[in-house]
Short mmCIF file of C-alpha atoms in Angstrom, two decimals:
data_model
loop_
_atom_site.label_atom_id
_atom_site.label_comp_id
_atom_site.label_asym_id
_atom_site.label_seq_id
_atom_site.Cartn_x
_atom_site.Cartn_y
_atom_site.Cartn_z
CA MET A 1 36.64 -65.95 -44.27
CA HIS A 2 32.98 -65.64 -43.15
CA GLY A 3 31.50 -69.08 -43.77
CA ASN A 4 31.16 -69.63 -47.51
CA ILE A 5 31.21 -65.91 -48.39
CA PRO A 6 33.99 -65.32 -50.94
CA ALA A 7 36.70 -62.73 -50.42
CA ALA A 8 35.69 -59.12 -51.24
CA GLY A 9 39.00 -58.82 -53.06
CA TRP A 10 42.71 -58.97 -52.45
CA TRP A 11 45.26 -56.72 -50.83
CA LEU A 12 48.86 -56.53 -51.89
CA PRO A 13 50.75 -55.21 -48.83
CA GLY A 14 52.74 -52.01 -48.83
CA GLU A 15 55.31 -50.79 -46.36
CA LYS A 16 52.95 -50.45 -43.36
CA PRO A 17 51.61 -53.58 -41.66
CA PRO A 18 47.86 -53.88 -40.98
CA GLU A 19 46.65 -52.51 -37.62
CA THR A 20 44.26 -54.29 -35.29
CA GLY A 21 42.18 -52.80 -32.50
CA ASN A 22 39.31 -50.36 -32.05
CA ASP A 23 41.51 -47.26 -32.27
CA ALA A 24 42.72 -48.20 -35.75
CA LEU A 25 39.20 -48.99 -36.92
CA LYS A 26 37.83 -45.73 -35.50
CA ARG A 27 40.50 -43.70 -37.31
CA ALA A 28 39.64 -45.49 -40.54
CA LEU A 29 35.91 -44.84 -40.11
CA PHE A 30 36.52 -41.12 -39.62
CA GLU A 31 38.81 -40.82 -42.62
CA VAL A 32 35.75 -40.49 -44.85
CA ASN A 33 37.83 -39.42 -47.85
CA GLN A 34 39.64 -42.78 -47.82
CA PRO A 35 38.43 -46.37 -48.31
CA ILE A 36 38.49 -48.90 -45.48
CA VAL A 37 40.22 -52.18 -46.24
CA LEU A 38 40.03 -54.94 -43.61
CA VAL A 39 42.20 -58.03 -43.83
CA PRO A 40 42.77 -60.95 -41.41
CA LYS A 41 45.63 -60.72 -38.94
CA ALA A 42 46.09 -63.25 -36.16
CA GLY A 43 42.44 -64.23 -36.45
CA ARG A 44 41.18 -60.64 -36.14
CA PRO A 45 40.14 -57.98 -38.66
CA ALA A 46 42.92 -55.47 -39.25
CA VAL A 47 42.93 -52.13 -41.07
CA ALA A 48 45.21 -52.25 -44.10
CA ALA A 49 47.02 -49.07 -45.15
CA GLY A 50 48.83 -48.39 -48.37
CA GLY A 51 49.58 -51.25 -50.70
CA ARG A 52 47.25 -52.11 -53.57
CA VAL A 53 43.64 -53.27 -53.61
CA ILE A 54 42.27 -55.65 -56.23
CA LEU A 55 38.46 -55.90 -56.10
CA SER A 56 38.07 -59.27 -57.73
CA GLY A 57 37.04 -62.71 -56.59
CA VAL A 58 39.95 -64.22 -58.51
CA ALA A 59 43.13 -64.45 -56.50
CA PRO A 60 46.08 -62.64 -58.13
CA ASP A 61 49.21 -64.56 -59.06
CA ASP A 62 51.13 -63.15 -56.12
CA ALA A 63 51.99 -65.12 -53.01
CA ALA A 64 51.85 -61.96 -50.88
CA ALA A 65 48.20 -61.30 -51.72
CA VAL A 66 45.94 -61.23 -48.65
CA PRO A 67 42.16 -61.83 -48.90
CA ILE A 68 40.04 -58.79 -48.03
CA LEU A 69 37.43 -59.33 -45.32
CA ALA A 70 35.58 -56.11 -46.11
CA TYR A 71 35.97 -53.10 -48.37
CA VAL A 72 34.19 -49.78 -47.75
CA PRO A 73 34.56 -46.96 -50.27
CA PRO A 74 35.09 -43.31 -49.31
CA LEU A 75 31.93 -41.47 -48.29
CA HIS A 76 32.46 -37.74 -47.93
CA PRO A 77 29.30 -36.10 -46.50
CA GLY A 78 29.04 -34.18 -49.75
CA ARG A 79 28.28 -37.49 -51.47
CA LEU A 80 25.17 -38.17 -49.40
CA GLY A 81 21.79 -37.68 -51.04
CA ASP A 82 20.86 -37.11 -54.66
CA PRO A 83 23.66 -35.59 -56.78
CA ASP A 84 21.08 -34.14 -59.17
CA PHE A 85 19.44 -32.26 -56.29
CA ARG A 86 22.79 -30.83 -55.27
CA ARG A 87 23.66 -29.87 -58.85
CA GLU A 88 20.27 -28.31 -59.59
CA ASN A 89 20.46 -26.14 -56.49
CA GLY A 90 24.18 -25.38 -56.64
CA LEU A 91 24.97 -27.13 -53.34
CA ASP A 92 27.90 -28.99 -51.83
CA TYR A 93 25.66 -30.90 -49.42
CA ALA A 94 22.16 -32.36 -49.69
CA TYR A 95 21.10 -30.53 -46.55
CA VAL A 96 18.29 -28.00 -46.09
CA ALA A 97 17.67 -25.78 -43.07
CA GLY A 98 13.90 -25.48 -43.21
CA ALA A 99 11.88 -22.30 -42.81
CA MET A 100 10.67 -21.48 -39.31
CA ALA A 101 8.07 -18.72 -39.15
CA ASN A 102 8.42 -15.18 -37.81
CA GLY A 103 11.99 -14.95 -39.04
CA ILE A 104 13.25 -17.67 -36.70
CA THR A 105 15.06 -18.98 -39.75
CA SER A 106 16.74 -15.61 -39.92
CA VAL A 107 18.72 -13.76 -42.56
CA GLU A 108 21.84 -14.62 -40.56
CA MET A 109 20.98 -18.33 -40.51
CA VAL A 110 20.15 -18.41 -44.22
CA GLU A 111 23.44 -16.70 -45.03
CA ALA A 112 25.55 -18.98 -42.80
CA VAL A 113 23.97 -22.14 -44.20
CA GLY A 114 24.22 -20.94 -47.80
CA ARG A 115 27.88 -20.01 -47.51
CA ALA A 116 28.60 -23.50 -46.15
CA GLY A 117 27.30 -25.07 -49.37
CA MET A 118 23.84 -25.95 -48.07
CA LEU A 119 20.36 -24.51 -48.63
CA SER A 120 18.09 -22.57 -46.30
CA PHE A 121 14.72 -20.83 -46.57
CA PHE A 122 14.01 -17.57 -44.78
CA GLY A 123 11.05 -17.91 -42.36
CA ALA A 124 8.68 -15.36 -43.89
CA ALA A 125 5.45 -16.79 -42.46
CA GLY A 126 3.77 -14.56 -39.89
CA LEU A 127 5.72 -11.45 -40.90
CA SER A 128 4.40 -8.30 -42.51
CA ILE A 129 5.02 -7.68 -46.20
CA GLU A 130 7.37 -4.87 -45.23
CA ALA A 131 9.44 -7.16 -43.00
CA VAL A 132 9.63 -9.84 -45.68
CA GLU A 133 10.74 -7.28 -48.26
CA GLN A 134 13.48 -6.02 -45.96
CA ALA A 135 14.72 -9.58 -45.45
CA VAL A 136 14.68 -10.32 -49.19
CA ASP A 137 16.62 -7.11 -49.88
CA ARG A 138 19.26 -8.05 -47.31
CA LEU A 139 19.59 -11.59 -48.62
CA GLN A 140 19.85 -10.53 -52.25
CA GLU A 141 22.53 -8.03 -51.30
CA ARG A 142 24.51 -10.48 -49.18
CA MET A 143 23.97 -13.73 -51.10
CA ARG A 144 25.08 -12.79 -54.58
CA GLY A 145 25.57 -16.11 -56.36
CA VAL A 146 24.84 -18.12 -53.20
CA PRO A 147 21.64 -20.24 -53.27
CA PHE A 148 18.81 -19.39 -50.86
CA GLY A 149 15.03 -19.48 -50.73
CA VAL A 150 12.09 -17.86 -48.95
CA ASN A 151 9.05 -19.49 -47.38
CA LEU A 152 5.47 -19.12 -48.63
CA ILE A 153 2.89 -20.45 -46.18
CA HIS A 154 -0.71 -21.30 -46.99
CA SER A 155 -2.91 -18.57 -45.52
CA PRO A 156 -6.57 -19.61 -45.88
CA SER A 157 -7.67 -16.95 -43.39
CA GLU A 158 -5.58 -14.25 -45.10
CA PRO A 159 -5.64 -14.89 -48.87
CA ASP A 160 -4.77 -11.28 -49.66
CA HIS A 161 -1.60 -11.53 -47.60
CA GLU A 162 -0.58 -14.71 -49.44
CA ALA A 163 -1.19 -12.98 -52.80
CA ALA A 164 0.76 -9.91 -51.72
CA THR A 165 3.67 -12.13 -50.65
CA VAL A 166 3.74 -13.76 -54.09
CA ASP A 167 3.58 -10.34 -55.78
CA LEU A 168 6.58 -9.34 -53.69
CA PHE A 169 8.52 -12.46 -54.68
CA LEU A 170 7.84 -11.88 -58.36
CA ARG A 171 8.70 -8.20 -58.16
CA LYS A 172 11.94 -8.90 -56.32
CA GLY A 173 12.93 -11.85 -58.47
CA VAL A 174 12.92 -14.48 -55.71
CA LYS A 175 13.63 -17.65 -57.68
CA LEU A 176 13.14 -20.36 -55.05
CA ILE A 177 10.44 -20.80 -52.43
CA SER A 178 9.38 -23.41 -49.90
CA ALA A 179 5.60 -23.93 -49.91
CA SER A 180 4.38 -25.13 -46.51
CA ALA A 181 1.10 -25.98 -44.72
CA TYR A 182 -0.82 -26.21 -48.00
CA LEU A 183 -4.00 -28.27 -47.90
CA GLY A 184 -4.56 -27.63 -51.61
CA LEU A 185 -3.28 -25.43 -54.41
CA THR A 186 -4.03 -21.70 -54.50
CA LEU A 187 -4.02 -19.14 -57.29
CA PRO A 188 -1.14 -17.12 -55.77
CA LEU A 189 0.98 -20.27 -55.48
CA LEU A 190 0.38 -21.19 -59.12
CA HIS A 191 0.92 -17.59 -60.19
CA TYR A 192 4.41 -17.78 -58.69
CA ARG A 193 5.17 -21.16 -60.24
CA VAL A 194 3.94 -20.44 -63.77
CA LYS A 195 5.01 -16.83 -64.26
CA GLY A 196 7.96 -16.68 -66.63
CA ILE A 197 7.80 -20.31 -67.77
CA ARG A 198 9.39 -20.70 -71.23
CA ARG A 199 11.23 -23.00 -73.61
CA ASN A 200 15.00 -22.79 -73.69
CA GLU A 201 17.22 -22.90 -76.78
CA LYS A 202 16.96 -26.71 -76.81
CA GLY A 203 13.18 -26.64 -76.68
CA ALA A 204 12.92 -27.88 -73.10
CA VAL A 205 10.34 -26.27 -70.82
CA VAL A 206 12.03 -24.22 -68.09
CA CYS A 207 10.37 -22.73 -65.02
CA SER A 208 11.86 -19.43 -63.95
CA ASN A 209 10.55 -19.94 -60.44
CA ARG A 210 11.37 -23.12 -58.54
CA LEU A 211 9.27 -24.57 -55.75
CA VAL A 212 9.93 -27.04 -52.94
CA ALA A 213 6.70 -28.29 -51.36
CA LYS A 214 6.54 -29.58 -47.80
CA VAL A 215 3.74 -32.16 -47.47
CA SER A 216 2.65 -35.06 -45.30
CA ARG A 217 -0.46 -36.31 -47.09
CA VAL A 218 -0.72 -38.33 -50.30
CA GLU A 219 -3.65 -36.29 -51.63
CA VAL A 220 -1.69 -33.07 -51.21
CA ALA A 221 1.46 -34.59 -52.67
CA GLU A 222 -0.48 -35.66 -55.75
CA LYS A 223 -1.49 -32.05 -56.40
CA PHE A 224 2.08 -30.80 -56.18
CA LEU A 225 3.36 -33.65 -58.35
CA SER A 226 0.79 -33.00 -61.09
CA PRO A 227 0.56 -30.13 -63.59
CA PRO A 228 -1.51 -27.12 -62.45
CA PRO A 229 -5.29 -27.64 -62.83
CA GLU A 230 -6.71 -26.30 -66.11
CA LYS A 231 -9.43 -24.24 -64.40
CA MET A 232 -6.94 -22.45 -62.18
CA LEU A 233 -4.67 -21.71 -65.13
CA ALA A 234 -7.63 -20.30 -67.05
CA LYS A 235 -8.52 -18.06 -64.13
CA LEU A 236 -4.97 -16.74 -63.94
CA VAL A 237 -5.07 -15.98 -67.66
CA ALA A 238 -8.42 -14.22 -67.27
CA GLN A 239 -6.96 -12.12 -64.44
CA GLY A 240 -4.00 -11.15 -66.60
CA LYS A 241 -1.56 -12.81 -64.18
CA ILE A 242 -0.08 -15.14 -66.81
CA THR A 243 -0.16 -15.35 -70.60
CA PRO A 244 -1.94 -18.04 -72.64
CA GLU A 245 1.50 -19.36 -73.69
CA GLU A 246 2.58 -19.66 -70.05
CA ALA A 247 -0.64 -21.51 -69.27
CA HIS A 248 0.01 -23.88 -72.20
CA LEU A 249 3.57 -24.67 -71.09
CA ALA A 250 2.46 -25.12 -67.47
CA ARG A 251 0.56 -28.25 -68.52
CA LEU A 252 3.91 -29.93 -69.14
CA VAL A 253 5.47 -29.50 -65.68
CA PRO A 254 4.63 -30.44 -62.09
CA VAL A 255 3.72 -27.73 -59.60
CA ALA A 256 6.78 -28.60 -57.47
CA ASP A 257 10.38 -29.31 -58.42
CA SER A 258 11.04 -31.10 -55.13
CA LEU A 259 8.93 -32.54 -52.34
CA THR A 260 9.83 -32.65 -48.66
CA ALA A 261 8.14 -35.49 -46.84
CA GLU A 262 7.24 -33.77 -43.58
CA ALA A 263 7.11 -36.35 -40.82
CA ASP A 264 6.67 -35.67 -37.08
CA SER A 265 7.97 -32.10 -37.05
CA GLY A 266 7.57 -28.94 -35.04
CA GLY A 267 4.91 -26.43 -36.09
CA HIS A 268 2.43 -27.54 -38.76
CA THR A 269 2.53 -31.34 -38.86
CA ASP A 270 0.33 -34.39 -39.24
CA ASN A 271 2.71 -36.36 -36.97
CA ARG A 272 3.34 -38.91 -39.72
CA PRO A 273 6.01 -41.60 -39.08
CA ALA A 274 9.02 -41.02 -41.32
CA LEU A 275 9.55 -44.73 -42.02
CA ALA A 276 6.12 -44.94 -43.65
CA LEU A 277 5.84 -41.44 -45.11
CA LEU A 278 9.04 -41.21 -47.15
CA PRO A 279 8.66 -44.44 -49.15
CA THR A 280 4.98 -43.68 -49.67
CA LEU A 281 5.66 -40.26 -51.18
CA MET A 282 8.54 -41.62 -53.28
CA ALA A 283 6.13 -44.20 -54.70
CA VAL A 284 3.57 -41.46 -55.44
CA ARG A 285 6.32 -39.46 -57.12
CA ASP A 286 7.31 -42.41 -59.31
CA ARG A 287 3.70 -43.10 -60.27
CA LEU A 288 2.95 -39.53 -61.32
CA MET A 289 6.27 -39.03 -63.10
CA GLU A 290 5.47 -42.06 -65.24
CA ALA A 291 1.89 -40.92 -65.82
CA HIS A 292 2.88 -37.42 -66.95
CA GLY A 293 6.19 -38.22 -68.64
CA TYR A 294 8.11 -35.32 -67.13
CA GLY A 295 11.49 -34.61 -68.66
CA ARG A 296 13.22 -33.91 -65.34
CA PRO A 297 13.36 -35.82 -62.05
CA ILE A 298 11.40 -34.72 -58.98
CA HIS A 299 13.41 -34.98 -55.78
CA VAL A 300 11.89 -36.20 -52.52
CA GLY A 301 13.63 -35.31 -49.26
CA LEU A 302 12.76 -35.97 -45.64
CA GLY A 303 12.11 -33.54 -42.80
CA GLY A 304 10.71 -34.05 -39.32
CA GLY A 305 12.84 -36.02 -36.88
CA ILE A 306 16.24 -35.30 -38.45
CA ALA A 307 18.25 -34.51 -35.34
CA THR A 308 20.92 -37.19 -34.96
CA PRO A 309 23.47 -38.85 -37.26
CA GLU A 310 21.39 -42.02 -37.08
CA SER A 311 18.23 -40.32 -38.34
CA ALA A 312 20.12 -38.56 -41.14
CA ALA A 313 21.81 -41.82 -42.16
CA ALA A 314 18.46 -43.63 -42.12
CA ALA A 315 16.89 -40.97 -44.33
CA PHE A 316 19.64 -41.23 -46.93
CA ALA A 317 19.58 -45.03 -46.74
CA MET A 318 15.86 -44.97 -47.55
CA GLY A 319 16.55 -42.89 -50.64
CA ALA A 320 15.93 -39.33 -49.46
CA ALA A 321 17.36 -36.84 -51.96
CA TYR A 322 18.12 -34.50 -49.07
CA VAL A 323 17.42 -34.04 -45.38
CA LEU A 324 15.67 -31.02 -43.88
CA THR A 325 16.09 -29.86 -40.30
CA GLY A 326 13.95 -27.46 -38.28
CA SER A 327 13.62 -27.79 -34.51
CA VAL A 328 17.35 -28.24 -33.92
CA ASN A 329 18.12 -25.03 -35.81
CA GLN A 330 15.84 -23.00 -33.57
CA ALA A 331 18.19 -23.83 -30.70
CA CYS A 332 21.16 -22.35 -32.59
CA LEU A 333 22.67 -18.92 -32.11
CA GLU A 334 21.69 -17.65 -35.57
CA ALA A 335 18.00 -18.34 -34.98
CA GLY A 336 15.79 -15.27 -34.72
CA THR A 337 14.66 -16.06 -31.22
CA SER A 338 15.63 -15.33 -27.62
CA ASP A 339 18.30 -16.88 -25.41
CA ARG A 340 15.53 -17.97 -23.04
CA VAL A 341 13.93 -20.03 -25.82
CA ARG A 342 17.28 -21.57 -26.70
CA GLU A 343 17.74 -22.57 -23.07
CA MET A 344 14.25 -24.08 -22.90
CA LEU A 345 14.85 -26.06 -26.09
CA ALA A 346 18.18 -27.33 -24.74
CA GLU A 347 16.31 -28.80 -21.75
CA ALA A 348 13.62 -30.54 -23.83
CA ARG A 349 13.18 -34.27 -23.82
CA GLN A 350 11.56 -36.29 -26.55
CA ALA A 351 8.11 -36.34 -24.90
CA ASP A 352 8.13 -32.64 -23.98
CA VAL A 353 5.93 -31.63 -26.94
CA ALA A 354 2.20 -31.25 -27.50
CA MET A 355 -0.26 -30.29 -30.22
CA ALA A 356 -2.01 -26.93 -29.93
CA PRO A 357 -4.42 -24.87 -32.08
CA ALA A 358 -2.67 -22.87 -34.80
CA ALA A 359 -3.06 -19.11 -35.02
CA ASP A 360 -3.15 -19.02 -38.81
CA MET A 361 -5.77 -21.78 -39.19
CA PHE A 362 -7.55 -21.44 -35.85
CA GLU A 363 -11.13 -21.63 -37.07
CA MET A 364 -10.34 -24.76 -39.11
CA GLY A 365 -9.11 -26.62 -36.04
CA VAL A 366 -5.63 -27.11 -37.48
CA LYS A 367 -2.94 -27.73 -34.88
CA VAL A 368 0.79 -27.17 -34.55
CA GLN A 369 3.34 -29.07 -32.47
CA VAL A 370 4.91 -27.00 -29.71
CA LEU A 371 7.14 -27.30 -26.67
CA LYS A 372 5.15 -27.99 -23.48
CA ARG A 373 8.02 -28.06 -20.99
CA GLY A 374 8.19 -24.74 -19.14
CA THR A 375 5.14 -23.17 -20.81
CA MET A 376 1.35 -23.51 -20.63
CA PHE A 377 0.71 -22.37 -24.18
CA ALA A 378 -0.68 -25.71 -25.39
CA GLN A 379 -3.26 -25.86 -22.59
CA ARG A 380 -4.26 -22.22 -22.96
CA ALA A 381 -4.57 -22.44 -26.74
CA ALA A 382 -6.75 -25.53 -26.37
CA LYS A 383 -8.97 -23.66 -23.92
CA LEU A 384 -9.48 -20.83 -26.41
CA TYR A 385 -10.44 -23.26 -29.16
CA ASP A 386 -12.86 -25.04 -26.84
CA LEU A 387 -14.60 -21.75 -26.04
CA TYR A 388 -14.68 -20.84 -29.74
CA THR A 389 -16.44 -24.10 -30.62
CA ARG A 390 -18.92 -23.82 -27.75
CA TYR A 391 -20.13 -20.23 -28.03
CA ASP A 392 -21.24 -17.96 -30.87
CA ARG A 393 -19.92 -14.80 -29.19
CA TYR A 394 -17.54 -13.87 -26.42
CA ASP A 395 -20.27 -12.58 -24.10
CA ALA A 396 -21.98 -15.99 -24.22
CA ALA A 397 -19.07 -17.66 -22.44
CA PRO A 398 -19.48 -18.13 -18.65
CA PRO A 399 -18.38 -15.06 -16.64
CA ASP A 400 -15.80 -17.04 -14.66
CA GLN A 401 -14.20 -18.26 -17.88
CA ARG A 402 -14.08 -14.75 -19.31
CA ALA A 403 -12.52 -13.50 -16.09
CA ILE A 404 -9.71 -16.06 -16.41
CA LEU A 405 -9.05 -15.06 -20.02
CA GLU A 406 -8.94 -11.35 -19.24
CA LYS A 407 -6.75 -11.80 -16.16
CA ASP A 408 -4.28 -14.45 -17.38
CA PHE A 409 -4.47 -14.55 -21.18
CA PHE A 410 -5.24 -11.04 -22.47
CA ARG A 411 -4.19 -9.20 -19.30
CA SER A 412 -6.82 -6.64 -20.26
CA GLY A 413 -10.55 -6.41 -20.80
CA PHE A 414 -11.97 -7.95 -23.96
CA ASP A 415 -12.76 -4.55 -25.47
CA GLU A 416 -9.17 -3.42 -25.03
CA ALA A 417 -7.91 -6.70 -26.49
CA TRP A 418 -10.25 -6.19 -29.45
CA GLU A 419 -8.98 -2.67 -30.10
CA ALA A 420 -5.40 -3.93 -30.30
CA THR A 421 -6.51 -6.77 -32.57
CA ARG A 422 -8.53 -4.43 -34.78
CA ALA A 423 -5.55 -2.11 -35.18
CA PHE A 424 -3.38 -5.02 -36.28
CA PHE A 425 -5.82 -6.25 -38.91
CA GLU A 426 -6.54 -2.73 -40.13
CA HIS A 427 -3.03 -2.81 -41.53
CA ARG A 428 -2.75 -6.53 -42.25
CA ASP A 429 -6.16 -7.38 -43.72
CA PRO A 430 -8.98 -4.80 -43.22
CA ARG A 431 -11.60 -7.22 -44.52
CA GLN A 432 -11.24 -9.20 -41.30
CA ASN A 433 -12.44 -6.18 -39.31
CA LEU A 434 -15.39 -5.60 -41.61
CA ARG A 435 -16.47 -9.20 -41.13
CA ALA A 436 -15.99 -8.95 -37.36
CA GLU A 437 -18.39 -6.00 -37.22
CA ARG A 438 -21.11 -8.26 -38.67
CA ASP A 439 -20.10 -11.53 -37.02
CA ALA A 440 -19.54 -11.62 -33.24
CA ARG A 441 -18.07 -15.12 -33.40
CA HIS A 442 -15.48 -14.01 -35.93
CA LYS A 443 -14.63 -11.08 -33.68
CA MET A 444 -14.03 -13.53 -30.83
CA ALA A 445 -11.88 -15.68 -33.12
CA LEU A 446 -9.72 -12.73 -34.12
CA VAL A 447 -9.02 -11.81 -30.50
CA PHE A 448 -8.19 -15.43 -29.70
CA ARG A 449 -5.95 -15.59 -32.77
CA SER A 450 -4.25 -12.41 -31.62
CA TYR A 451 -3.23 -14.10 -28.38
CA LEU A 452 -1.98 -17.15 -30.28
CA GLY A 453 -0.05 -15.02 -32.73
CA ARG A 454 1.54 -12.79 -30.12
CA SER A 455 2.59 -15.79 -28.05
CA SER A 456 5.30 -16.69 -30.54
CA GLY A 457 6.43 -13.06 -30.55
CA TRP A 458 6.75 -13.07 -26.77
CA ALA A 459 8.98 -16.13 -27.12
CA THR A 460 11.23 -14.75 -29.83
CA ALA A 461 11.57 -11.46 -27.94
CA GLY A 462 12.21 -13.28 -24.65
CA ASP A 463 9.53 -11.32 -22.77
CA PRO A 464 10.18 -12.32 -19.13
CA THR A 465 6.59 -11.53 -18.09
CA ARG A 466 5.13 -13.96 -20.62
CA VAL A 467 7.25 -17.11 -20.29
CA ILE A 468 4.18 -19.14 -19.34
CA ASP A 469 2.59 -18.13 -22.67
CA TYR A 470 5.56 -18.84 -24.95
CA GLN A 471 4.60 -20.61 -28.16
CA ILE A 472 7.74 -22.49 -29.26
CA TRP A 473 7.34 -24.70 -32.31
CA CYS A 474 9.15 -27.94 -31.57
CA GLY A 475 9.09 -31.60 -32.54
CA PRO A 476 10.32 -34.69 -30.65
CA ALA A 477 13.56 -34.42 -32.65
CA MET A 478 14.70 -31.75 -30.20
CA GLY A 479 14.80 -34.27 -27.38
CA ALA A 480 16.75 -36.72 -29.53
CA PHE A 481 19.27 -34.00 -30.38
CA ASN A 482 19.72 -33.10 -26.71
CA GLU A 483 20.29 -36.73 -25.79
CA TRP A 484 22.87 -37.12 -28.58
CA THR A 485 24.77 -34.00 -27.54
CA ARG A 486 24.63 -34.67 -23.79
CA GLY A 487 28.11 -34.37 -22.31
CA THR A 488 29.56 -32.78 -25.46
CA PHE A 489 30.35 -29.17 -26.33
CA LEU A 490 27.02 -28.95 -28.18
CA GLU A 491 25.10 -29.53 -24.96
CA ARG A 492 25.44 -25.82 -24.17
CA PRO A 493 23.18 -23.51 -26.22
CA ALA A 494 26.04 -20.99 -26.49
CA ASN A 495 27.99 -23.47 -28.65
CA ARG A 496 25.18 -24.37 -31.03
CA ARG A 497 25.74 -22.90 -34.47
CA THR A 498 23.69 -24.00 -37.44
CA VAL A 499 26.57 -25.02 -39.70
CA THR A 500 28.39 -26.85 -36.90
CA VAL A 501 25.23 -28.82 -36.16
CA ALA A 502 24.61 -29.51 -39.86
CA LEU A 503 28.12 -30.73 -40.63
CA ASN A 504 28.14 -32.95 -37.53
CA LEU A 505 24.86 -34.54 -38.59
CA LEU A 506 26.22 -35.18 -42.09
CA MET A 507 29.65 -36.34 -40.92
CA GLY A 508 28.00 -38.63 -38.40
CA ALA A 509 25.70 -40.00 -41.10
CA SER A 510 28.76 -40.82 -43.25
CA VAL A 511 30.52 -42.60 -40.38
CA ILE A 512 27.42 -44.56 -39.35
CA THR A 513 26.73 -45.55 -42.96
CA ARG A 514 30.28 -46.89 -43.25
CA VAL A 515 29.78 -48.84 -40.03
CA SER A 516 26.64 -50.35 -41.55
CA TRP A 517 28.51 -51.29 -44.72
CA LEU A 518 31.13 -53.11 -42.63
CA ARG A 519 28.50 -55.01 -40.67
CA ASN A 520 26.72 -55.95 -43.89
CA GLN A 521 29.96 -57.66 -44.92
CA GLY A 522 30.10 -59.69 -41.75
CA VAL A 523 32.43 -57.50 -39.68
CA PRO A 524 31.33 -57.27 -36.01
CA VAL A 525 31.87 -53.54 -35.35
CA PRO A 526 31.70 -52.72 -31.61
CA HIS A 527 28.70 -50.58 -30.67
CA ALA A 528 30.98 -47.92 -29.22
CA LEU A 529 32.34 -47.25 -32.71
CA SER A 530 28.88 -46.72 -34.16
CA ARG A 531 28.24 -43.81 -31.81
CA TYR A 532 29.40 -40.56 -33.36
CA ALA A 533 30.08 -37.69 -30.93
CA PRO A 534 29.97 -34.10 -32.26
CA LEU A 535 33.22 -32.47 -33.29
CA PRO A 536 34.17 -28.77 -33.29
CA LEU A 537 33.88 -27.10 -36.68
CA SER A 538 37.66 -26.71 -36.95
CA ASP A 539 38.13 -30.48 -36.55
CA LEU A 540 35.46 -31.20 -39.16
CA THR A 541 37.07 -28.80 -41.60
CA ALA A 542 40.42 -30.52 -41.15
CA ILE A 543 38.89 -33.96 -41.74
CA LEU A 544 36.75 -32.99 -44.70
CA GLY A 545 39.32 -30.81 -46.40
#
């Protein structure tokens, strides 16, 4: 045995003798529906098959009994994560494909992920109300009985658009949303959460509308983990948005059902380290659940950096209720983007990312994480923000700087760029144009925001004349994914499908977790066996049943 460590149990042999060697151990690791039983054979660990296992420190009264060196239970990927999260959302796997704006998390991706027993949120941010409504209609028609959600992004520069999006969700009966990029709570967000709240036949408070919040700051997490503020509830009642009874019941529930700890992700991110962020937010969750005495658990998952089996296994080992992926899905065939973007993402390394000013929160100085390899968007966006902070109007900028913008950025004169911007906001939010007529700096900001906003559209459309301006939201996880898949069938963008990627991440996490369990029992597993290489979907289906 291993020093003074007692036997893990006893094995009564069957017809097949134990097998030694790496091949036998690898087969056992991949048979995730079966336990692994290791026994000594000629001084080496051997995989026992068949027979009978007795998990007891007391030796049985049978001379044939062999001491067990290590015992690892089955770990189907569907067992990873919080079973209550899976049950509450009707899932087979604790896996979420996160929302990527402008429909990059497309209807096709949401449907594929949902039908595989996982959860996905349509990327509604940045789209018109009409486009979001069309997507919701398609999903509700296709996904009858299959769980899915839609994204709601904080829009401090366009509050009317945020409110209109919530009105659409309520009118269409969208029952699950992902709230992202929120710096604080808003009335439209609370309107969605509280509308329809009631007591069920057992007297328990039930929210008709469920909410998953993506956060990276403790102060924001505390708001989502607390009941809605009294003043905001009173304002919603005064506006006729909710009833006094709904406001009363809202005091008994948190704003969010689940919380995604958003670590170093693509798009909106605070670049927080996952190893520090997840346990911090779980501790905040525990503190506020105790303080408010909620009757139901609040689940905390992890997103940002989930791109390899190792990162998924680490997340679950730390207690994540679920894992959420983003950047890696954008490189998949179902993503609502161009083949050129998929190719650029497939070439990315871990350091090929940068922070750049965000279109939706430009004036606030908020940044998003983007791909820098093959594009100059990050530098150009930074230049626009620098000019915005230096000058109170476009004409005040140096002539040579304006010439560069009009030649390389706008590819038109400023007046022409403004007319296109004005036409956009006349439909989207006319109040922005009214303000721009009075405020020359705001007019400049809108034109700059127009460039930033269109840059992601050029990328998703694959505009060959604008490659240098592509805005591609991307985190360092993309580089890790590419390194993991190097030399495998998933190296080629044409083979990357969202469900194949998801199941490989989960299967790999199960295998790696079982390797860890063996090592924790003193078994020296070769490093080669702790590296999981992606498998085709057909092979995974055969293994997982």
